[in-house]
PDB file of C-alpha atoms in Angstrom:
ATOM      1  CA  UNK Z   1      82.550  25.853  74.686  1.00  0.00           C
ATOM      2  CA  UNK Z   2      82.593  22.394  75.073  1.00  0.00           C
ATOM      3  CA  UNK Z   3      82.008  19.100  73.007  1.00  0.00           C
ATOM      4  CA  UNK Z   4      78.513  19.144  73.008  1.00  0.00           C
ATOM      5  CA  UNK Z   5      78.615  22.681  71.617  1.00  0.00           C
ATOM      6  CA  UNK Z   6      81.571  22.357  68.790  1.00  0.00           C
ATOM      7  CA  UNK Z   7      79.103  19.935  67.581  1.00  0.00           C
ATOM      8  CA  UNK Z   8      76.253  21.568  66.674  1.00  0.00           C
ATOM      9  CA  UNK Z   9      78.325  25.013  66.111  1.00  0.00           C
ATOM     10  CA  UNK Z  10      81.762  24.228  64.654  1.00  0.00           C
ATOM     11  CA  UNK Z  11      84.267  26.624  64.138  1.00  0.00           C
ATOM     12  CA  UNK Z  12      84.376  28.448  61.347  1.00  0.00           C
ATOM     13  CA  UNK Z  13      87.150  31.280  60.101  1.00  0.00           C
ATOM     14  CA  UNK Z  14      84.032  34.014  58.861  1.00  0.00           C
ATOM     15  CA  UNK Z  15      81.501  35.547  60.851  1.00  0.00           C
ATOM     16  CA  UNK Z  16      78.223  33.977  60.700  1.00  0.00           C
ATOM     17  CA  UNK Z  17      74.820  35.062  61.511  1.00  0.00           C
ATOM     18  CA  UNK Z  18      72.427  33.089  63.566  1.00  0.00           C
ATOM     19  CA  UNK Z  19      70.384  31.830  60.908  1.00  0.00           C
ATOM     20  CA  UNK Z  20      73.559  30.576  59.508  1.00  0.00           C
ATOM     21  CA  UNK Z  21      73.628  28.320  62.073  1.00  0.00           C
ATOM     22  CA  UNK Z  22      70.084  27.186  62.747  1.00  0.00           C
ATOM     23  CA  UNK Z  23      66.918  29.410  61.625  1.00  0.00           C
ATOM     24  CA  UNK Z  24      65.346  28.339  65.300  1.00  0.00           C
ATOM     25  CA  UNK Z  25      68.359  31.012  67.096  1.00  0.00           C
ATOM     26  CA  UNK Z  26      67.783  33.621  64.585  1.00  0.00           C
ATOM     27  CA  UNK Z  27      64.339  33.708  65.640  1.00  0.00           C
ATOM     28  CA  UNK Z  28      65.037  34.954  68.959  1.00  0.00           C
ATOM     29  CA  UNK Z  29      66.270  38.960  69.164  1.00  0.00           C
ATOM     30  CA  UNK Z  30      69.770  39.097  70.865  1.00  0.00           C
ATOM     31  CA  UNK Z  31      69.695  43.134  70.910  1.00  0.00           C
ATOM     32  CA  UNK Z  32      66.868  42.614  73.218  1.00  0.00           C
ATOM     33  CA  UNK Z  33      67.137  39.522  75.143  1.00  0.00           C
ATOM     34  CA  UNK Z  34      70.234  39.145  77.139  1.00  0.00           C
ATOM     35  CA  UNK Z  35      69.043  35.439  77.908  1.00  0.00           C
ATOM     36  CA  UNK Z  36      66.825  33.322  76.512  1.00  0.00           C
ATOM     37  CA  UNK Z  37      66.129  29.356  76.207  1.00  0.00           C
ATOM     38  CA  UNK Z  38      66.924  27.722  72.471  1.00  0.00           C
ATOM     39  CA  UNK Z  39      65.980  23.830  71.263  1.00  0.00           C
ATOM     40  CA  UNK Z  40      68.179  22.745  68.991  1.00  0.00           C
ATOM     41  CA  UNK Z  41      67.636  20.231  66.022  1.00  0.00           C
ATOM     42  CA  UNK Z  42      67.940  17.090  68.436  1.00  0.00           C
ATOM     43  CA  UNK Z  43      65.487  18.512  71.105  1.00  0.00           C
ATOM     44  CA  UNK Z  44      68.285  19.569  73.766  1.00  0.00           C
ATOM     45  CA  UNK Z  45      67.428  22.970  75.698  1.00  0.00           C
ATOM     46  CA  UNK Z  46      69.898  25.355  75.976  1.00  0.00           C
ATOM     47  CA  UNK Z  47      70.118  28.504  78.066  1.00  0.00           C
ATOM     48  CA  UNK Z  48      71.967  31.291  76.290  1.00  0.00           C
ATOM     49  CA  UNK Z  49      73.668  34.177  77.484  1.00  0.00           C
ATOM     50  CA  UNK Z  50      74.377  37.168  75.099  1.00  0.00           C
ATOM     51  CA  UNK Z  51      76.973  39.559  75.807  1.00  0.00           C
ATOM     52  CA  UNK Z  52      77.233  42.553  73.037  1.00  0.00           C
ATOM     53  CA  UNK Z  53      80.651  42.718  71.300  1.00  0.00           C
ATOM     54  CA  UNK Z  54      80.012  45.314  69.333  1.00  0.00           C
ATOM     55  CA  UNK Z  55      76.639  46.926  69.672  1.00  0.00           C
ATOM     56  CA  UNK Z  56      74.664  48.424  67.237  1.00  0.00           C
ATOM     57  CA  UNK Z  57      75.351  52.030  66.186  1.00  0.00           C
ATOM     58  CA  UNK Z  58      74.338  54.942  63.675  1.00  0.00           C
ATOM     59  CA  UNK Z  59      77.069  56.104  61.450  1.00  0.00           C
ATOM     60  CA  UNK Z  60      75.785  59.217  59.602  1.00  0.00           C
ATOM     61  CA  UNK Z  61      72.356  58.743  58.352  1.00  0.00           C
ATOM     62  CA  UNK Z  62      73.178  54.758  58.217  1.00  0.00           C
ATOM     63  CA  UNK Z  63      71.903  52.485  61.073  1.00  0.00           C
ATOM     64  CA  UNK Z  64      74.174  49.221  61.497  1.00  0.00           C
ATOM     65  CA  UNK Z  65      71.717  46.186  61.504  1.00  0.00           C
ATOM     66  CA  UNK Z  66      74.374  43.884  62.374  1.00  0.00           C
ATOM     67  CA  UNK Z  67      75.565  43.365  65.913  1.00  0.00           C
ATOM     68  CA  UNK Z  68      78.784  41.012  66.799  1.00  0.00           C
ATOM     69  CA  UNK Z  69      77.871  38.855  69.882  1.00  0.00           C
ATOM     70  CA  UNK Z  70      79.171  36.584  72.249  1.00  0.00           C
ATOM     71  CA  UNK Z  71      76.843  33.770  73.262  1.00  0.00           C
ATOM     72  CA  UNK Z  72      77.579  31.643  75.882  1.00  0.00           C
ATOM     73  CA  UNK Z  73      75.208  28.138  75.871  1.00  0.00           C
ATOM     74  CA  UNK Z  74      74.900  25.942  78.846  1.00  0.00           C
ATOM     75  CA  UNK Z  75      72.638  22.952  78.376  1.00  0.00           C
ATOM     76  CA  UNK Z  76      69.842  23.492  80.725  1.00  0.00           C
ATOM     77  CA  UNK Z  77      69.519  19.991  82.601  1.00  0.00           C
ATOM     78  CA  UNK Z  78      73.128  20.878  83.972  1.00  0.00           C
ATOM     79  CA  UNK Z  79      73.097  23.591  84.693  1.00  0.00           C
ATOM     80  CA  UNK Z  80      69.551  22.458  86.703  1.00  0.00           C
ATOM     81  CA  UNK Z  81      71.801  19.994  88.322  1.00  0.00           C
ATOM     82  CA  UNK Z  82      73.885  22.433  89.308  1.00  0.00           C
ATOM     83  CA  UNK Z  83      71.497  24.399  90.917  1.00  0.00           C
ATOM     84  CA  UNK Z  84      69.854  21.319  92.797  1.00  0.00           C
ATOM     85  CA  UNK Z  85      73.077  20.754  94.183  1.00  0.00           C
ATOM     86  CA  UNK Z  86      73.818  24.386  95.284  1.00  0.00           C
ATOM     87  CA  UNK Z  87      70.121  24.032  96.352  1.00  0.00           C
ATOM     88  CA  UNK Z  88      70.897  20.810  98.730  1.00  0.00           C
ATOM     89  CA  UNK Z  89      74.357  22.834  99.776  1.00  0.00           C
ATOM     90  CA  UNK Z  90      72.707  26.021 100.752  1.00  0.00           C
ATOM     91  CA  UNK Z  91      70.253  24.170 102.752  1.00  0.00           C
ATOM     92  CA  UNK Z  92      72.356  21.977 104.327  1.00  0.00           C
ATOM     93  CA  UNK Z  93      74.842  24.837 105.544  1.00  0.00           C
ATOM     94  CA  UNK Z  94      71.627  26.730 106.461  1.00  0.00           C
ATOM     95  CA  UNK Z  95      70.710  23.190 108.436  1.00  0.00           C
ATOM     96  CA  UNK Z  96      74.286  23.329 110.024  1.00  0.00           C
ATOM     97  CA  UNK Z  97      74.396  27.219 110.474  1.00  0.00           C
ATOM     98  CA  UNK Z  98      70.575  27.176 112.736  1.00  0.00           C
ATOM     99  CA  UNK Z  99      72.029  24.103 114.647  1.00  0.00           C
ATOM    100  CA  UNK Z 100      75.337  25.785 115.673  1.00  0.00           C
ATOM    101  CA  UNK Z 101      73.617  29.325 116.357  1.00  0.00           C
ATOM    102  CA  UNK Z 102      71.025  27.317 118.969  1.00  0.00           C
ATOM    103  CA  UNK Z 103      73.752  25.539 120.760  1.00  0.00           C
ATOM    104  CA  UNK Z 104      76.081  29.121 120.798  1.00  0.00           C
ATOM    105  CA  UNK Z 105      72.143  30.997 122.116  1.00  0.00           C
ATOM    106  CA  UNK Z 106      71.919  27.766 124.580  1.00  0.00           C
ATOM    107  CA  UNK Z 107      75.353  27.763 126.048  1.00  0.00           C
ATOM    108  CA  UNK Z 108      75.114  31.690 126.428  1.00  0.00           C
ATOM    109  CA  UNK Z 109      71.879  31.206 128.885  1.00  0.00           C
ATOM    110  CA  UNK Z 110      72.822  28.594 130.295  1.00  0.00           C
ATOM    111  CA  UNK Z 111      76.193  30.120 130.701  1.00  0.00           C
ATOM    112  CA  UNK Z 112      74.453  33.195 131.454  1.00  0.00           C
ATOM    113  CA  UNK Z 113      71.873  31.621 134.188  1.00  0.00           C
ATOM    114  CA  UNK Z 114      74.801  29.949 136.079  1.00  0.00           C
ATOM    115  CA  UNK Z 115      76.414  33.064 136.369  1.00  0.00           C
ATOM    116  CA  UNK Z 116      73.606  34.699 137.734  1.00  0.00           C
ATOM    117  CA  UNK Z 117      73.072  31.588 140.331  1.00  0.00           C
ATOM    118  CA  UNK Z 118      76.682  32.452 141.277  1.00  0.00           C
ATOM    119  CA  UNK Z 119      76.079  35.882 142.131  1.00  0.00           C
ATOM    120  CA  UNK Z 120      73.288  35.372 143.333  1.00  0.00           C
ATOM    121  CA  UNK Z 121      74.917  32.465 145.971  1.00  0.00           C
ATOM    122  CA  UNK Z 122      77.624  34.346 146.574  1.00  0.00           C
ATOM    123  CA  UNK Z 123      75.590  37.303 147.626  1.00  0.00           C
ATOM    124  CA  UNK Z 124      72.793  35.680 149.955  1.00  0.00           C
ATOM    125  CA  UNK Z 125      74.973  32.299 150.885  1.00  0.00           C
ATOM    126  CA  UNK Z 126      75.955  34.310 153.775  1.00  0.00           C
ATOM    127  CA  UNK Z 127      72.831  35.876 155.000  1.00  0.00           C
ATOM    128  CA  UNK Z 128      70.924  32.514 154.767  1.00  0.00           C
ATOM    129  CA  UNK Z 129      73.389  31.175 157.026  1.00  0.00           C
ATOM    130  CA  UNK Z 130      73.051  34.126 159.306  1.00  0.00           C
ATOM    131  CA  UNK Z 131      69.018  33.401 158.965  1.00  0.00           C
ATOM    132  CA  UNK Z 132      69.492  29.992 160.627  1.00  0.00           C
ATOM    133  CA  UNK Z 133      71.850  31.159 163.229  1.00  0.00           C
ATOM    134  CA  UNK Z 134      69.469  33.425 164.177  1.00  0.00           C
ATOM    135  CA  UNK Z 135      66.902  31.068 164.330  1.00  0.00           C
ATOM    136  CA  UNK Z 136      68.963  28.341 166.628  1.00  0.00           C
ATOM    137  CA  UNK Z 137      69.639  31.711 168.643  1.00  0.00           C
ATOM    138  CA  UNK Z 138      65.732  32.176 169.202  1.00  0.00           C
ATOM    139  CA  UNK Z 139      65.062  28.217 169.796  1.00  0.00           C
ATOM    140  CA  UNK Z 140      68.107  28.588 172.477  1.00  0.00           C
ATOM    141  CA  UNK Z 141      67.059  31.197 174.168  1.00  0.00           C
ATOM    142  CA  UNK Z 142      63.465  29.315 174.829  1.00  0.00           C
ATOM    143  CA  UNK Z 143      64.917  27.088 177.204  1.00  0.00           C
ATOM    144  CA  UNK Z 144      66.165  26.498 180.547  1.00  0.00           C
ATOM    145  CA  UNK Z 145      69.060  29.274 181.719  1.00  0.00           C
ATOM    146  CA  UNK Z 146      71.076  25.873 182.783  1.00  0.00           C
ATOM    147  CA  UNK Z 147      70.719  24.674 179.455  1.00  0.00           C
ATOM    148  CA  UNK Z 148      71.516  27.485 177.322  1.00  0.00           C
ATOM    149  CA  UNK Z 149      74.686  26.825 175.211  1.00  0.00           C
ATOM    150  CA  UNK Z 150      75.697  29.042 172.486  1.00  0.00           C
ATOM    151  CA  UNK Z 151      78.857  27.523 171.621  1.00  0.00           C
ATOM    152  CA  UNK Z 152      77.605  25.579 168.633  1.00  0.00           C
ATOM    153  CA  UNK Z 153      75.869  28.800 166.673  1.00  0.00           C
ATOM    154  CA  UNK Z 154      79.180  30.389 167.846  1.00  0.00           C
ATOM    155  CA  UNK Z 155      81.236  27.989 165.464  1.00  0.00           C
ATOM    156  CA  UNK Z 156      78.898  28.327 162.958  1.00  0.00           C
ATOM    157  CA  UNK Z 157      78.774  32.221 162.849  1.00  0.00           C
ATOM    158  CA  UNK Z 158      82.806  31.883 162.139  1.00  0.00           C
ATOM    159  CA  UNK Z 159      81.785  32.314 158.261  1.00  0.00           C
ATOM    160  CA  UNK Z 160      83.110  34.598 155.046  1.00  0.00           C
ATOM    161  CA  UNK Z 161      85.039  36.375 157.711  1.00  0.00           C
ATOM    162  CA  UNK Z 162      87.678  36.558 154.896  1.00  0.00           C
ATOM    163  CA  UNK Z 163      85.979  38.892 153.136  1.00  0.00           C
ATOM    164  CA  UNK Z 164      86.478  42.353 152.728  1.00  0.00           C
ATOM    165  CA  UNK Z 165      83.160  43.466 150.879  1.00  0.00           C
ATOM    166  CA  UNK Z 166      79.934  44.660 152.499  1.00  0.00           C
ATOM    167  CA  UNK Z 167      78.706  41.147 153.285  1.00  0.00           C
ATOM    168  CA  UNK Z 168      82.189  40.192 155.460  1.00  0.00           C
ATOM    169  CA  UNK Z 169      81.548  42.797 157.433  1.00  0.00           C
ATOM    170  CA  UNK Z 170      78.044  42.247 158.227  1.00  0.00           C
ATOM    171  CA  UNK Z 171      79.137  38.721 159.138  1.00  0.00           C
ATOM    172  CA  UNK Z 172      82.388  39.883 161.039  1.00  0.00           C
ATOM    173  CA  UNK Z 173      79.359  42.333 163.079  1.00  0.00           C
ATOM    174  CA  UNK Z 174      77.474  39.416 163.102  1.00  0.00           C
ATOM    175  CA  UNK Z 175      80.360  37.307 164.832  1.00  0.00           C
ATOM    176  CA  UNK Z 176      81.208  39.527 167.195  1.00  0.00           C
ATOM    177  CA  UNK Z 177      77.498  39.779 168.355  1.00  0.00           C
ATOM    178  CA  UNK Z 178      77.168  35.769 168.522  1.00  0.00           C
ATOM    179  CA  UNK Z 179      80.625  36.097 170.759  1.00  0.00           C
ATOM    180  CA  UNK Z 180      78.892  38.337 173.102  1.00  0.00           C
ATOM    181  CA  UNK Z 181      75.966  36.547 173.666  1.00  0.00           C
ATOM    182  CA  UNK Z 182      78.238  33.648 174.198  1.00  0.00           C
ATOM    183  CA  UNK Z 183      80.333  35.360 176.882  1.00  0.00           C
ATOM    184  CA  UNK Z 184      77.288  37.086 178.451  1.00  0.00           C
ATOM    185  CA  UNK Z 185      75.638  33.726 178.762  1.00  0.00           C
ATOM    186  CA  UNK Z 186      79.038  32.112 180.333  1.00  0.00           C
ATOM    187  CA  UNK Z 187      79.033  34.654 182.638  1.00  0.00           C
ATOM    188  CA  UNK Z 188      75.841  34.455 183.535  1.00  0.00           C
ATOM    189  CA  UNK Z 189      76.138  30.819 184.647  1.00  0.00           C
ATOM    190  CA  UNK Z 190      79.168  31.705 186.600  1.00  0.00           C
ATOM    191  CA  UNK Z 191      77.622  34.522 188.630  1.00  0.00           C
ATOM    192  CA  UNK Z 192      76.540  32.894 191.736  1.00  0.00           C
ATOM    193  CA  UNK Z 193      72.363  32.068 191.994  1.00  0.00           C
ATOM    194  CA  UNK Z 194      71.560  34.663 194.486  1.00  0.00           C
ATOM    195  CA  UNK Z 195      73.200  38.176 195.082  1.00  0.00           C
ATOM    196  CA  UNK Z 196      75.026  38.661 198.354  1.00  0.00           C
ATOM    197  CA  UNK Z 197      72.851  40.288 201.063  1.00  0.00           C
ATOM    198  CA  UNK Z 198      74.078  43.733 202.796  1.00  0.00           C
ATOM    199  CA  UNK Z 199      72.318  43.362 205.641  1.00  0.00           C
ATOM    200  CA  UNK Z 200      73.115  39.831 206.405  1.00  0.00           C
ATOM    201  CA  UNK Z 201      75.304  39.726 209.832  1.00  0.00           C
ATOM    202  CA  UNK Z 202      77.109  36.655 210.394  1.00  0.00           C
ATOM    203  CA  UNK Z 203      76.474  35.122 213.891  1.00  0.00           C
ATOM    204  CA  UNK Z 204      79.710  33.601 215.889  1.00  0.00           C
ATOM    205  CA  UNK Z 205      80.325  29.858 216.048  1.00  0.00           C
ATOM    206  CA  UNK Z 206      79.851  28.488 219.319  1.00  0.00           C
ATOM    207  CA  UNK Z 207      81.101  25.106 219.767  1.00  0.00           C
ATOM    208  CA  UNK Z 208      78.859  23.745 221.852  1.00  0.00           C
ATOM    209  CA  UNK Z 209      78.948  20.210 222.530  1.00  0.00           C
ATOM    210  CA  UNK Z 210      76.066  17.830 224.195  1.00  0.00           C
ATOM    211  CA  UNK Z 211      77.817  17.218 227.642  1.00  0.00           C
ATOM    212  CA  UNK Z 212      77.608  20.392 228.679  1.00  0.00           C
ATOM    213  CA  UNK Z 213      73.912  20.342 228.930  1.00  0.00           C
ATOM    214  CA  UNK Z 214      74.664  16.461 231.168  1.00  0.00           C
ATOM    215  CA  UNK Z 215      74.912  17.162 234.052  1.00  0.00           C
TER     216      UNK Z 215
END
């Protein structure tokens, strides 16, 4: 209770009834209503709140009229206040709640996607590089046999070999099959141009000089 309310009901040391206090609250039925809105003398709503004390209850063939209540009175345009406020709270924390939710659903994608991108990189890195090897292979092995040189795809075939999963060894197989090409290929320029011939017989040097034909 507070001043507002000690004004227009002051304490008293009996029990009252409502219409002892104002004939306007004893029209309204507190056994039925639990809350209901009152206008007192100087135009002020009020929302009350009953709460049985002491209900109502036969004794015999008697019925007690009477019922001791509590009524709690809250002047309506603060209590409206109140709720505007809780109003502009909820929907401000609602605001903030949505806001933080969409940047925790962002992050998680994005979070998410880059993973994926990661995976996915760390998984096919290696083969695209094997792609292009095998590509410089092919344009190499278009041209002249003096020009063929295999040492630069050999360098870059060195790759992941660190690796112990099924993609290192695919490039360590890979490696080893770049080195080979690379060794065939040196030996290959090393060999000499034309094969010895078995049936060549080598004829005896003579030397022969031009005065023996002057006579």
């Amino acid at each position: 209770k507070d001043s507002s309310t000690a004004t227009i009901f002051p304490e008293t040391n009996s029990f009252k009834t409502l219409a002892d206090f104002d004939s306007k609250l004893a029209q309204h039925d507190v056994s039925t209503k639990s809350v209901f809105e009152y206008i007192d003398a100087g135009g002020v709503t009020w929302i009350v709140s009953v709460v049985p004390f002491f209900p109502s209850s036969q004794s015999g063939t008697s019925t007690l009229s009477n019922t001791l209540s509590i009524l709690v009175f809250a002047q309506r345009s603060l209590a409206e206040s109140s709720l505007d406020s809780l109003k502009s709270n909820i929907r401000t924390t609602t605001v903030q709640i949505t806001t933080v939710t969409i940047i925790i659903i962002l992050c998680t994608v994005v979070g998410t996607m880059l993973l994926v991108y990661g995976v996915i990189y760390f998984i096919t890195g290696p083969l695209e590089t094997m792609r292009r090897i095998s590509q410089e292979i092919m344009d190499i092995s278009a041209e002249d046999e003096d020009r063929k040189d295999y040492q630069s795809v050999l360098q870059k075939a060195y790759i992941n070999l660190s690796r112990t999963d099924e993609v290192g060894i695919l490039a360590s197989d890979y490696y080893n099959i770049v080195c080979l090409l690379h060794n065939k290929n040196l030996a290959k320029k090393e060999a000499p141009k034309y094969p010895p011939n078995p049936f060549h017989v080598g004829l005896p040097h003579f030397n022969i000089t031009w005065s023996q034909y002057v006579r």
